[in-house]
Short mmCIF file of C-alpha atoms in Angstrom, two decimals:
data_model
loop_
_atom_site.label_atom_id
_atom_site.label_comp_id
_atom_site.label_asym_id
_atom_site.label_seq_id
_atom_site.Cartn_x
_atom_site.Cartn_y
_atom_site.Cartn_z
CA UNK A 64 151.98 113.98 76.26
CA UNK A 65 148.90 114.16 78.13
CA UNK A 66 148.58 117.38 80.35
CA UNK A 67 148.13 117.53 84.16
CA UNK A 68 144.72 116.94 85.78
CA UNK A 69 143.11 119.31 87.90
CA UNK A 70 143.67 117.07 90.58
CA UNK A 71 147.14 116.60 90.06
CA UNK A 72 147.61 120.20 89.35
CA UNK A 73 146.43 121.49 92.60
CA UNK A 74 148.28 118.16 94.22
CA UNK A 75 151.83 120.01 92.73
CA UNK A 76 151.07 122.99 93.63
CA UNK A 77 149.38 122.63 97.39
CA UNK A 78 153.20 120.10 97.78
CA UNK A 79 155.36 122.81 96.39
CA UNK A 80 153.84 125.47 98.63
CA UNK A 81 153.94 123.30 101.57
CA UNK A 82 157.34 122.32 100.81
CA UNK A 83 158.85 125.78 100.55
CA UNK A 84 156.88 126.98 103.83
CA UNK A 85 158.66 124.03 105.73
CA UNK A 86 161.92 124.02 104.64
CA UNK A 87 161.73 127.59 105.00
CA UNK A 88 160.50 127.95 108.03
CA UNK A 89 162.77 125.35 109.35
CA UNK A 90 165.93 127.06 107.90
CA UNK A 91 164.56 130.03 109.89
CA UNK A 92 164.10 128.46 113.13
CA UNK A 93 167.83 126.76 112.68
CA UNK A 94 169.15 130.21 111.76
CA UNK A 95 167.48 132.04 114.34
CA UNK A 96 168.21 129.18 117.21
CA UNK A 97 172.78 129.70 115.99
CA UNK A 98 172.09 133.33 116.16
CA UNK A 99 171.22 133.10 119.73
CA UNK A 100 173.52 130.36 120.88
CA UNK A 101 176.44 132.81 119.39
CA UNK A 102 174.90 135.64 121.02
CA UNK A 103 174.85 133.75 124.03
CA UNK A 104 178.34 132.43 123.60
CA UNK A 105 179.50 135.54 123.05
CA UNK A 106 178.19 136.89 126.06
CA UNK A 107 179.44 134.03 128.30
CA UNK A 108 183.49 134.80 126.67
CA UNK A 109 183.13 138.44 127.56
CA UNK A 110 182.41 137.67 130.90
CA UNK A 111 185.21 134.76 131.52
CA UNK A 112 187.63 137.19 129.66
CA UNK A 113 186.89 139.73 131.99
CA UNK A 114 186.79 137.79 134.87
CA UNK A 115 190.39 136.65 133.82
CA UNK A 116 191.26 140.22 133.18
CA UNK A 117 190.59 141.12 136.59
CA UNK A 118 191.88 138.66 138.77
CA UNK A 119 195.51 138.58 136.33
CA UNK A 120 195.66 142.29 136.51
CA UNK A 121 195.42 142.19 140.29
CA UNK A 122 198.05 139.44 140.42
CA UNK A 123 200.28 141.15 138.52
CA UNK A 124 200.40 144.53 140.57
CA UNK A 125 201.51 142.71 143.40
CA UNK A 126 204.66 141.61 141.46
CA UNK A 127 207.57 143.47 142.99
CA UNK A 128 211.60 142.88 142.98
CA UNK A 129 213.80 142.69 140.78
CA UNK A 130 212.95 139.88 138.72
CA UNK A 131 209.15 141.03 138.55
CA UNK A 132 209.36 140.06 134.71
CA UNK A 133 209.96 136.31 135.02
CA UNK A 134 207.10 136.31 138.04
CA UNK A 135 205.10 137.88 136.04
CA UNK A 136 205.59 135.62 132.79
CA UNK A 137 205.49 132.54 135.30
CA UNK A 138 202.30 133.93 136.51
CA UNK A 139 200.59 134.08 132.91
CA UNK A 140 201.49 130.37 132.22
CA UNK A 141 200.02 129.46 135.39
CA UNK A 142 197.07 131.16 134.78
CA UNK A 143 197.23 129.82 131.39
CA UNK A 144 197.12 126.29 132.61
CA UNK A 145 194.66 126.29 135.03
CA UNK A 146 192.24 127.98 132.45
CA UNK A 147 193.26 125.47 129.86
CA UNK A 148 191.56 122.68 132.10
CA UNK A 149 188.17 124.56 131.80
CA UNK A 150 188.68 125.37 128.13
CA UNK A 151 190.13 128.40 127.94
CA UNK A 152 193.03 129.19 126.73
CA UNK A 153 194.80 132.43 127.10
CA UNK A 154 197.75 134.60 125.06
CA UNK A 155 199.33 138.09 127.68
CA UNK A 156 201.43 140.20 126.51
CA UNK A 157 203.31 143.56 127.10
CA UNK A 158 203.68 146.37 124.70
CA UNK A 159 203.07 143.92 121.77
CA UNK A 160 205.57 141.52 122.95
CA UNK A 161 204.13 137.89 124.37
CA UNK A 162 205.06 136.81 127.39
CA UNK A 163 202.89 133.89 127.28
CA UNK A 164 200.59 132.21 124.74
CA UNK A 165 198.95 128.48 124.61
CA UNK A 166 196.62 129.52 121.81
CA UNK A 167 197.82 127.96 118.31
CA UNK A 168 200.11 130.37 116.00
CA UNK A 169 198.31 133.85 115.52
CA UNK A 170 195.89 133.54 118.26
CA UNK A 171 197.24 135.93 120.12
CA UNK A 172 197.82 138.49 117.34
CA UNK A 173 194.45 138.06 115.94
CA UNK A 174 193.17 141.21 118.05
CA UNK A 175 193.30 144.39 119.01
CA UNK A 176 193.52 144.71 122.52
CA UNK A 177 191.81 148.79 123.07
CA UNK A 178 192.23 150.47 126.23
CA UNK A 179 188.66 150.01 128.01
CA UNK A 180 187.21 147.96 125.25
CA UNK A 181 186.78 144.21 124.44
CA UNK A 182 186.44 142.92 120.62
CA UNK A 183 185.58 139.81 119.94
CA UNK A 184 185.85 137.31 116.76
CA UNK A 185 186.09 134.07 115.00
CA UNK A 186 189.01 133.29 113.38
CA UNK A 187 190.18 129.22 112.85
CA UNK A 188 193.36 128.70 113.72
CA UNK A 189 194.95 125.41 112.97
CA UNK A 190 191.93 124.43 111.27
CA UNK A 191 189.75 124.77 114.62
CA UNK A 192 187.57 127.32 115.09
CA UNK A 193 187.66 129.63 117.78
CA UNK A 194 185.89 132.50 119.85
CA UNK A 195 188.49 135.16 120.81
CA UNK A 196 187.71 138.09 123.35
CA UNK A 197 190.51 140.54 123.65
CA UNK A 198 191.16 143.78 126.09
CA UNK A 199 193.55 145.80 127.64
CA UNK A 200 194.19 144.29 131.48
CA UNK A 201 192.31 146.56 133.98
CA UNK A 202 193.63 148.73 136.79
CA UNK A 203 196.72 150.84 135.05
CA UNK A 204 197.79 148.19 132.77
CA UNK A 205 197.29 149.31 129.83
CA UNK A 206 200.26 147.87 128.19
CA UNK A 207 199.03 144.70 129.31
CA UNK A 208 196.68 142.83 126.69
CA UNK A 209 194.77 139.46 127.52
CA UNK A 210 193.25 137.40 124.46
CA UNK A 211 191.08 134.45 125.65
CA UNK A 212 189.97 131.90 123.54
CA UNK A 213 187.14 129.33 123.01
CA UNK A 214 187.00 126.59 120.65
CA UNK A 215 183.47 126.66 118.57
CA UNK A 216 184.50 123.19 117.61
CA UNK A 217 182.02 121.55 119.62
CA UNK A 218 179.02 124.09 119.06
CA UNK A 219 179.30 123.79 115.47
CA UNK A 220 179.63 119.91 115.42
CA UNK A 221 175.81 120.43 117.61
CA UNK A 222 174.75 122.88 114.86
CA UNK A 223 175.83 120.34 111.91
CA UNK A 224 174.06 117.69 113.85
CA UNK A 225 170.70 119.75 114.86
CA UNK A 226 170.50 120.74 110.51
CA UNK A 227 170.76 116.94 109.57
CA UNK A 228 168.21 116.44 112.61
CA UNK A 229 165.48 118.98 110.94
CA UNK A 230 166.70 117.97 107.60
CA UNK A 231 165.84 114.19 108.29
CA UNK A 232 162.65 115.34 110.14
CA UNK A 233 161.29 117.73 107.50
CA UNK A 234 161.53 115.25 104.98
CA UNK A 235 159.80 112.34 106.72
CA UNK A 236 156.80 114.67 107.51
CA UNK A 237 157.33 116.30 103.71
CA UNK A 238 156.89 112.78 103.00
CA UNK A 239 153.83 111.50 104.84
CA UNK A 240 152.26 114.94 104.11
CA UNK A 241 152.70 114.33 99.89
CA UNK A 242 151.00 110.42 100.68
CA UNK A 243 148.50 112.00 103.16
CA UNK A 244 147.56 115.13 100.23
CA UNK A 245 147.60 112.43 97.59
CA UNK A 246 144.95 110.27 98.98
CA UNK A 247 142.78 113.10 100.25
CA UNK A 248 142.94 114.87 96.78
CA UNK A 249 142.59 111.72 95.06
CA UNK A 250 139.49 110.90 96.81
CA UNK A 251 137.98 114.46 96.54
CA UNK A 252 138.39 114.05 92.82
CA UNK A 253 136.50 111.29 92.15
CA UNK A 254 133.16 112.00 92.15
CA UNK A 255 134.12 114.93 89.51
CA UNK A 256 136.01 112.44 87.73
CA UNK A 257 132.58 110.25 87.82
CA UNK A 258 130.52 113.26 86.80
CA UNK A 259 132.74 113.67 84.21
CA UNK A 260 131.92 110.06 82.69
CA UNK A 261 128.60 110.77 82.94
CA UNK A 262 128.70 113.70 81.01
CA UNK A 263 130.81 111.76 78.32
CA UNK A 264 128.48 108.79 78.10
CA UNK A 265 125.89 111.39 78.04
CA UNK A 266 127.44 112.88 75.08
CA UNK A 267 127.90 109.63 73.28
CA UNK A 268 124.47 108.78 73.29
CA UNK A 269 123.22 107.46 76.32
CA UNK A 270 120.55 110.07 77.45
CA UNK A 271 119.46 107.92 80.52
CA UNK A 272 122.39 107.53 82.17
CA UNK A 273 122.63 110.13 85.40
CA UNK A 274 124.75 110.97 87.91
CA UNK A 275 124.69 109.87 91.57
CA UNK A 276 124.10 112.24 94.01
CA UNK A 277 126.34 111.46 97.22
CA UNK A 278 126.37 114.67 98.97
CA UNK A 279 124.64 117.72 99.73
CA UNK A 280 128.15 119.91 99.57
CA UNK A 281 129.55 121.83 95.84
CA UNK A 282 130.01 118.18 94.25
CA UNK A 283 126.48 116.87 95.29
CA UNK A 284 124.92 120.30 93.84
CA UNK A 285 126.73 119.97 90.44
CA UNK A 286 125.28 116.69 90.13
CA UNK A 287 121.94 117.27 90.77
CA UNK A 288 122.78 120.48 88.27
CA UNK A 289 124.26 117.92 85.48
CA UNK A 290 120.88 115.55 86.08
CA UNK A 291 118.73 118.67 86.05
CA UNK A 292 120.58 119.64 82.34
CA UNK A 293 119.98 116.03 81.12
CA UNK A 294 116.89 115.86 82.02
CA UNK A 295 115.71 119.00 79.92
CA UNK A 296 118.50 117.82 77.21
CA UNK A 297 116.69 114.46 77.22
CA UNK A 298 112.88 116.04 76.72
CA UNK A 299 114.43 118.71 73.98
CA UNK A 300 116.25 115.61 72.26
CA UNK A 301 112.91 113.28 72.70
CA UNK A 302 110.74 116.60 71.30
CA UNK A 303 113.45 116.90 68.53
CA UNK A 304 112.70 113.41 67.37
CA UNK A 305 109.18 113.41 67.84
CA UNK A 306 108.85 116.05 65.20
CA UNK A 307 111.39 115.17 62.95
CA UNK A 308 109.49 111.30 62.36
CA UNK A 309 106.38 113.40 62.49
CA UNK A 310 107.25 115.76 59.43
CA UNK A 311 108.93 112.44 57.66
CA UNK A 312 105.78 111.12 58.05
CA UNK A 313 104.11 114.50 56.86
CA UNK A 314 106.71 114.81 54.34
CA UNK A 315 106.09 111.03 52.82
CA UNK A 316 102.21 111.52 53.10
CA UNK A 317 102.61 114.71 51.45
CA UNK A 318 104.24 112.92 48.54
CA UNK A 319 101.69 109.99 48.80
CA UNK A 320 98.73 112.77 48.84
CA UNK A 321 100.07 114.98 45.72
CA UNK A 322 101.20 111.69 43.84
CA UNK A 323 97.68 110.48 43.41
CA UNK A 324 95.87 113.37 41.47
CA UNK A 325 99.02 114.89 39.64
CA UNK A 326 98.94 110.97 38.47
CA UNK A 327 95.56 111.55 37.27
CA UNK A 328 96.18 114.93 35.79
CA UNK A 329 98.86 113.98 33.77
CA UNK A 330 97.03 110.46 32.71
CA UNK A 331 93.70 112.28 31.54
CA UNK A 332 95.85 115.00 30.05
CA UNK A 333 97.45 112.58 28.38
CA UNK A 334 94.65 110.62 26.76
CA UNK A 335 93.07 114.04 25.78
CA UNK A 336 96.23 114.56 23.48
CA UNK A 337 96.23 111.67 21.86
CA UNK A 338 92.94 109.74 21.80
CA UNK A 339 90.05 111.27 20.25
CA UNK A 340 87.20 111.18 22.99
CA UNK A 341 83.87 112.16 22.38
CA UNK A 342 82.59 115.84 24.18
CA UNK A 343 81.21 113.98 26.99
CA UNK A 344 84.68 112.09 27.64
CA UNK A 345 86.02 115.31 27.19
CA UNK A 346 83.74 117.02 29.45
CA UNK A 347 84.27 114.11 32.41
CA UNK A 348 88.10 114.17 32.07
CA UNK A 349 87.80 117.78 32.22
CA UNK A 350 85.67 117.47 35.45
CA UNK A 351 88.00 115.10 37.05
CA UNK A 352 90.92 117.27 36.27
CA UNK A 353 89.50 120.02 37.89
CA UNK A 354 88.17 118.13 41.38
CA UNK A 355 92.06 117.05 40.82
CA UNK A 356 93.79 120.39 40.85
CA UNK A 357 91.08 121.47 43.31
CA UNK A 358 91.91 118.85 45.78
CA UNK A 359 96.00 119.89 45.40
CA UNK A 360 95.09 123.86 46.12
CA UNK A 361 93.43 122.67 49.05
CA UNK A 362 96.33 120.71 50.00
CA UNK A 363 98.81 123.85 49.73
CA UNK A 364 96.16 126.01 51.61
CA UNK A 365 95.97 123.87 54.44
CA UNK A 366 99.36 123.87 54.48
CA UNK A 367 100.28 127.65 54.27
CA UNK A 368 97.66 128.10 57.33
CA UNK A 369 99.82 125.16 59.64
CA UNK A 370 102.91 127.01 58.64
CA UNK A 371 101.46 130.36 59.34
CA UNK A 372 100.02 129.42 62.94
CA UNK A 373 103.05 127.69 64.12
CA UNK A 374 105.28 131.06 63.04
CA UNK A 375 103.05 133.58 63.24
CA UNK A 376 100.92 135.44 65.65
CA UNK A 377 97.09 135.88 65.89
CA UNK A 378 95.75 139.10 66.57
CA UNK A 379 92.83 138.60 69.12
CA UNK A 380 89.57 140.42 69.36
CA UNK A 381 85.91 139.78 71.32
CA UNK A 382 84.21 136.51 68.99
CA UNK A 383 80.74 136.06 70.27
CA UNK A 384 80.40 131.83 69.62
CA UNK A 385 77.02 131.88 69.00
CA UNK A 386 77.59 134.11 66.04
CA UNK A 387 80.53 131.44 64.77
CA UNK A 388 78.65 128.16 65.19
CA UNK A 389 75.54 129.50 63.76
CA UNK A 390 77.71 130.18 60.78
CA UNK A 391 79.31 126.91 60.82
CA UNK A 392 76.08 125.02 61.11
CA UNK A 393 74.60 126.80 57.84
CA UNK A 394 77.90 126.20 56.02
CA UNK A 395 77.55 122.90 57.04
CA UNK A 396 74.55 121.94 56.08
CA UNK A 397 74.10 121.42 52.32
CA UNK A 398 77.21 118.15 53.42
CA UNK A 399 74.93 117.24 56.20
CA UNK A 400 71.57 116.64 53.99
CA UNK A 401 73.94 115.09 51.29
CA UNK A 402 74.78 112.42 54.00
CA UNK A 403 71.81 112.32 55.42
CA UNK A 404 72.73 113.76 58.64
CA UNK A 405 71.21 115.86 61.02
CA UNK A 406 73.23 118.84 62.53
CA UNK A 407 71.72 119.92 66.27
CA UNK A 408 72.78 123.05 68.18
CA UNK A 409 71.31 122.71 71.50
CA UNK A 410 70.40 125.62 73.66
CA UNK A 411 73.04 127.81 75.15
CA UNK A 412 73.68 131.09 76.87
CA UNK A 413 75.70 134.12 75.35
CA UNK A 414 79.52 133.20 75.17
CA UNK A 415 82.45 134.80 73.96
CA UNK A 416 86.12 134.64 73.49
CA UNK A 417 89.11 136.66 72.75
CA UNK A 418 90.75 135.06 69.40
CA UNK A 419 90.36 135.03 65.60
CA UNK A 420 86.71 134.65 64.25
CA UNK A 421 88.22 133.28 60.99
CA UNK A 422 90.40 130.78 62.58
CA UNK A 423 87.72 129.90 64.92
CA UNK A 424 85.04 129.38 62.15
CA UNK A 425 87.47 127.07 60.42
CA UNK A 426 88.15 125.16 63.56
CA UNK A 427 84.33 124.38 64.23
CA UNK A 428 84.18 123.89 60.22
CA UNK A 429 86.51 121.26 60.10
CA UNK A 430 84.78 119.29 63.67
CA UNK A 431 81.76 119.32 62.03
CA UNK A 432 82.58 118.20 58.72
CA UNK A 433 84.29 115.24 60.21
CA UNK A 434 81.74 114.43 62.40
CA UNK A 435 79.14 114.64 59.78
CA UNK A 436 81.46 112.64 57.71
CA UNK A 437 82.01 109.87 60.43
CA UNK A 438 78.08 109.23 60.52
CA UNK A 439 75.63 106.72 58.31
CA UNK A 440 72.71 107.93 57.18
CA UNK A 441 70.16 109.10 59.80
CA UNK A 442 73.27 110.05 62.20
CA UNK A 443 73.26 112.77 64.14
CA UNK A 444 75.44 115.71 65.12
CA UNK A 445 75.40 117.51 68.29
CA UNK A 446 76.92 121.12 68.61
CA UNK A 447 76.96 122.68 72.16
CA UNK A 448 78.60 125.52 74.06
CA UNK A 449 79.10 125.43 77.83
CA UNK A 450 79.87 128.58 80.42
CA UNK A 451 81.67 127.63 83.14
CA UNK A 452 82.76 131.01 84.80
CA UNK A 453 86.24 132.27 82.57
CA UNK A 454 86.13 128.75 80.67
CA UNK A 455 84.09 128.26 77.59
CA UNK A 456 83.75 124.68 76.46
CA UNK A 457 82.37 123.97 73.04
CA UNK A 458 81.33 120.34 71.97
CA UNK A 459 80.55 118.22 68.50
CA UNK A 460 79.33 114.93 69.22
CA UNK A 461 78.20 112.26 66.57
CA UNK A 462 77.15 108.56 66.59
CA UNK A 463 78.80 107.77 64.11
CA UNK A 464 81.24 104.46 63.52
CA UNK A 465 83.86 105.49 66.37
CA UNK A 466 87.45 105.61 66.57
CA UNK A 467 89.83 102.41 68.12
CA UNK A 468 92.14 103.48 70.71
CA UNK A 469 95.37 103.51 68.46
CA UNK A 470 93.62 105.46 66.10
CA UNK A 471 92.53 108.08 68.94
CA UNK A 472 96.31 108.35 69.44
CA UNK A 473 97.32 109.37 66.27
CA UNK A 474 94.71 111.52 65.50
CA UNK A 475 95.86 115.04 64.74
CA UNK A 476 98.76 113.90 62.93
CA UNK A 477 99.38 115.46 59.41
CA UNK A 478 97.99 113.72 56.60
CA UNK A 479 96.60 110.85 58.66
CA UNK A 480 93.16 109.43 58.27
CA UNK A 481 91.29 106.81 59.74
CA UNK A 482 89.36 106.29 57.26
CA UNK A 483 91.17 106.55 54.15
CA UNK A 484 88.79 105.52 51.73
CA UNK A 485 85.90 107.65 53.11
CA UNK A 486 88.07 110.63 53.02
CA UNK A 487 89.81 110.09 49.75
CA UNK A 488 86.07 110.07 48.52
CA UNK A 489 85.06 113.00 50.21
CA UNK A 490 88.40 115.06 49.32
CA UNK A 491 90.06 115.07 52.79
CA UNK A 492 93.85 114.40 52.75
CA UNK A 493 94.32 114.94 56.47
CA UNK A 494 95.20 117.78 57.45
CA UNK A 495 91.48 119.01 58.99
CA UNK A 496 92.69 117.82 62.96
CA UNK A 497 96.30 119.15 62.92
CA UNK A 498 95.09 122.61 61.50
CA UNK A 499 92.36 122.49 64.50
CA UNK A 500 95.06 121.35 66.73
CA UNK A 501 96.88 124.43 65.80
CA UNK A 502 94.21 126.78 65.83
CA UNK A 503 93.31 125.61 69.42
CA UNK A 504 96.97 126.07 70.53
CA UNK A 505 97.01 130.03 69.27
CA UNK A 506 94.14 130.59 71.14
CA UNK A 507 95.78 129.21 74.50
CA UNK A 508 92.92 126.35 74.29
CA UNK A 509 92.39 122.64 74.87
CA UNK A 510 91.72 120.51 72.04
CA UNK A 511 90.57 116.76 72.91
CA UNK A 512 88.79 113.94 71.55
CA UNK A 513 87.34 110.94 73.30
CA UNK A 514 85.70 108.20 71.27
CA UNK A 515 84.44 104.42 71.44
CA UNK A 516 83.91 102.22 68.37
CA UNK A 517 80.49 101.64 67.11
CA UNK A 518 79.19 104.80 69.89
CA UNK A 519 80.35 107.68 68.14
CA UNK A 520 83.28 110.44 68.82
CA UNK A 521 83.15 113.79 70.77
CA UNK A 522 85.42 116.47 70.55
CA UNK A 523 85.54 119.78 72.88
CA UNK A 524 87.43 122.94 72.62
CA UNK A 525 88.02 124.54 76.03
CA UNK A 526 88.80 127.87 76.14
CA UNK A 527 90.28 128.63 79.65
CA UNK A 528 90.31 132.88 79.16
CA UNK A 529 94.21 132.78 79.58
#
């Protein structure tokens, strides 16, 4: 069975508490409203009954003669039926014994009758119920009691009709409350009940869905809240994937790169076991070996530094620039006359930086190399450094063949080359630009690369002194 919604929930529970204040409030009121319509009844018996009291006590001490007792008991039934028109009816007596009585059977012994004091009660007699007031008759007649009674029957038949009356009502607005709640809780859930689909579809799969914001109140807020999540879920997800196809990629070029000289390795080791080469066949499968294995140490090396700059920190120090690409350039230039290249570093002021000098040298190492690389023969290399205030901007430019715009996008990826034959040749597997990339990045600098086809490729390194 499916449990409540929070809707419905608070719908139950707002109705029950509603109910139970009505109905209980209205059994108040109705309880309240009898209490003083008795009260008042009540007080208006005490007052006939001693208004009767008075005027038959009077009446009766003017009885004289000899046959006062039958005047007097002829003088309680009159008095008894002129009362009985208005309502009243009456029950005298005399030392306990009636002399005359038109309530029904034990009306008139239903009270004591105190001297000085009136009691009243309810008592049904003959199935009807009744008010009774009872005394002893004023004036010196004390052995005189007078017992006047109402009938309630009509008061209670307004009382039985007044419940059903707030009965009936209380449950017609009970009624149009529970529609009127329904609709208005109904319609306040819905936009949680859309946020929730969103969050579902969300959850499924769909990362552009979003939710609509209709209002500036709690629900709007938790909207623009959910869109604000997704939209950070959506850029961690899209980041998530981008690097998870880019280390298949580096994982599959990693296989593709290792595959070619452990192929190699194993094929000249084989031939040395079983053919008999001459010692210079020996000596060039040797060679090749070696330039093999070399290449593969190279390839774990640059691999240990990405891993190491993209977990690990770099402790910084002062790295005067001149100093590094003075170094670079020298390193640089037994490849550079091998390619027939000439390496320039054009006049510059006194620069430094706070960062790694052996991470730096290796990130100017690697943009020269490639430029020099990139050129024909009689190509040229240009290496400058540019203050700007805090920044530092250093720049290799070459004219050499160029790079096509798709190929300017991907550059920096591990493993990939644009030229894959030139590099293969010149023992590159692709990994030069990504370990710059990530040497820039540790030093809280800008790596970027802007290049035309057939007009050479520049790349700068701007060091902002953040």
């Amino acid at each position: 069975m499916r449990s409540l919604r929070f809707w419905q929930k608070a719908y139950l529970l707002t109705l029950a508490l509603f109910l139970a204040a009505l109905y209980g409030g209205v059994a108040f009121i109705g309880w309240q409203n009898q209490q003083q319509t008795m009260a008042s009844e009540v007080e208006k018996a005490r007052g006939e009954q001693s208004f009767v009291a008075q005027g038959l006590a009077q009446d009766l001490a003017a009885v004289e003669g000899g046959n006062a007792r039958l005047q007097k008991a002829s003088l309680a039934r009159s008095y008894g039926t002129y009362y009985a028109q208005n309502g009243i009816l009456l029950a005298v007596s005399q030392n306990g014994e009636e002399m005359f009585s038109n309530l029904p059977a034990g009306g008139d012994a239903a009270l004591a009758a105190d001297k000085g004091r009136q009691s009243w009660a309810l008592r049904t007699l003959d199935g009807t119920p009744y008010l009774l007031v009872a005394s002893a008759l004023p004036g010196g007649l004390d052995d005189y009691a007078l017992v006047c009674g109402r009938s309630m029957e009509q008061l209670y038949a307004t009382w039985a009709q007044m419940r059903a009356t707030l009965v009936v009502s209380s449950t017609i607005v009970s009624v149009v409350l529970a529609a009127g709640l329904f609709l208005i809780l109904r319609r306040l859930a819905k936009p949680l009940e859309r946020l929730a689909g969103v969050a579902d579809e969300f959850a499924a799969g769909n990362y552009a869905v979003r939710a609509e914001k209709r209002s500036d109140d709690e629900v709007g807020m938790l909207a623009a809240s959910l869109n604000a999540m997704a939209d950070a879920a959506e850029r961690d997800i899209a980041e998530i994937r981008r690097v998870a196809e880019q280390n298949a990629r580096m994982a599959a070029n990693l296989s593709h790169e290792i595959r070619t000289p452990l192929t190699a390795i194993k094929g000249y080791a084989e031939y040395l076991r079983i053919a008999e080469p001459t010692d210079d066949e020996r000596e060039s499968a040797l060679r090749y070996m070696t330039e093999q294995s070399t290449r593969l140490q190279g390839i774990a090396q640059r691999i240990l530094q990405l891993s190491s700059l993209e977990h690990g920190d770099v402790e910084f120090e002062p790295v005067e620039l001149g100093e590094v690409i003075d170094r670079v350039t020298r390193s640089v230039q037994p490849l550079a006359e091998r390619q027939g290249v000439e390496v320039r570093v054009k006049p510059f002021d006194p620069a430094s930086v706070l960062g790694d000098a052996i991470l730096l040298e290796s990130l100017f190492t690697n943009l020269v190399e490639n430029a020099v690389r990139a050129c024909e023969p009689g190509g040229r290399v240009d290496v400058g450094i540019e203050a700007r205030g805090s920044s530092v901007a250093v720049r290799v430019a070459d004219d050499g063949r160029g790079l096509a715009p798709d190929e300017l996008a991907r550059l920096g990826e591990p493993f990939y080359r644009p030229d894959k034959a030139r590099s293969r040749e010149a023992g590159g597997a692709g990994l030069g630009v990504a370990l710059c990339n990530e040497i820039a990045r540790a030093h809280a600098a800008e790596l970027a690369f802007a290049s035309e086809p057939g007009r050479g490729t520049t790349a700068a390194v701007l060091f902002t002194g953040s």
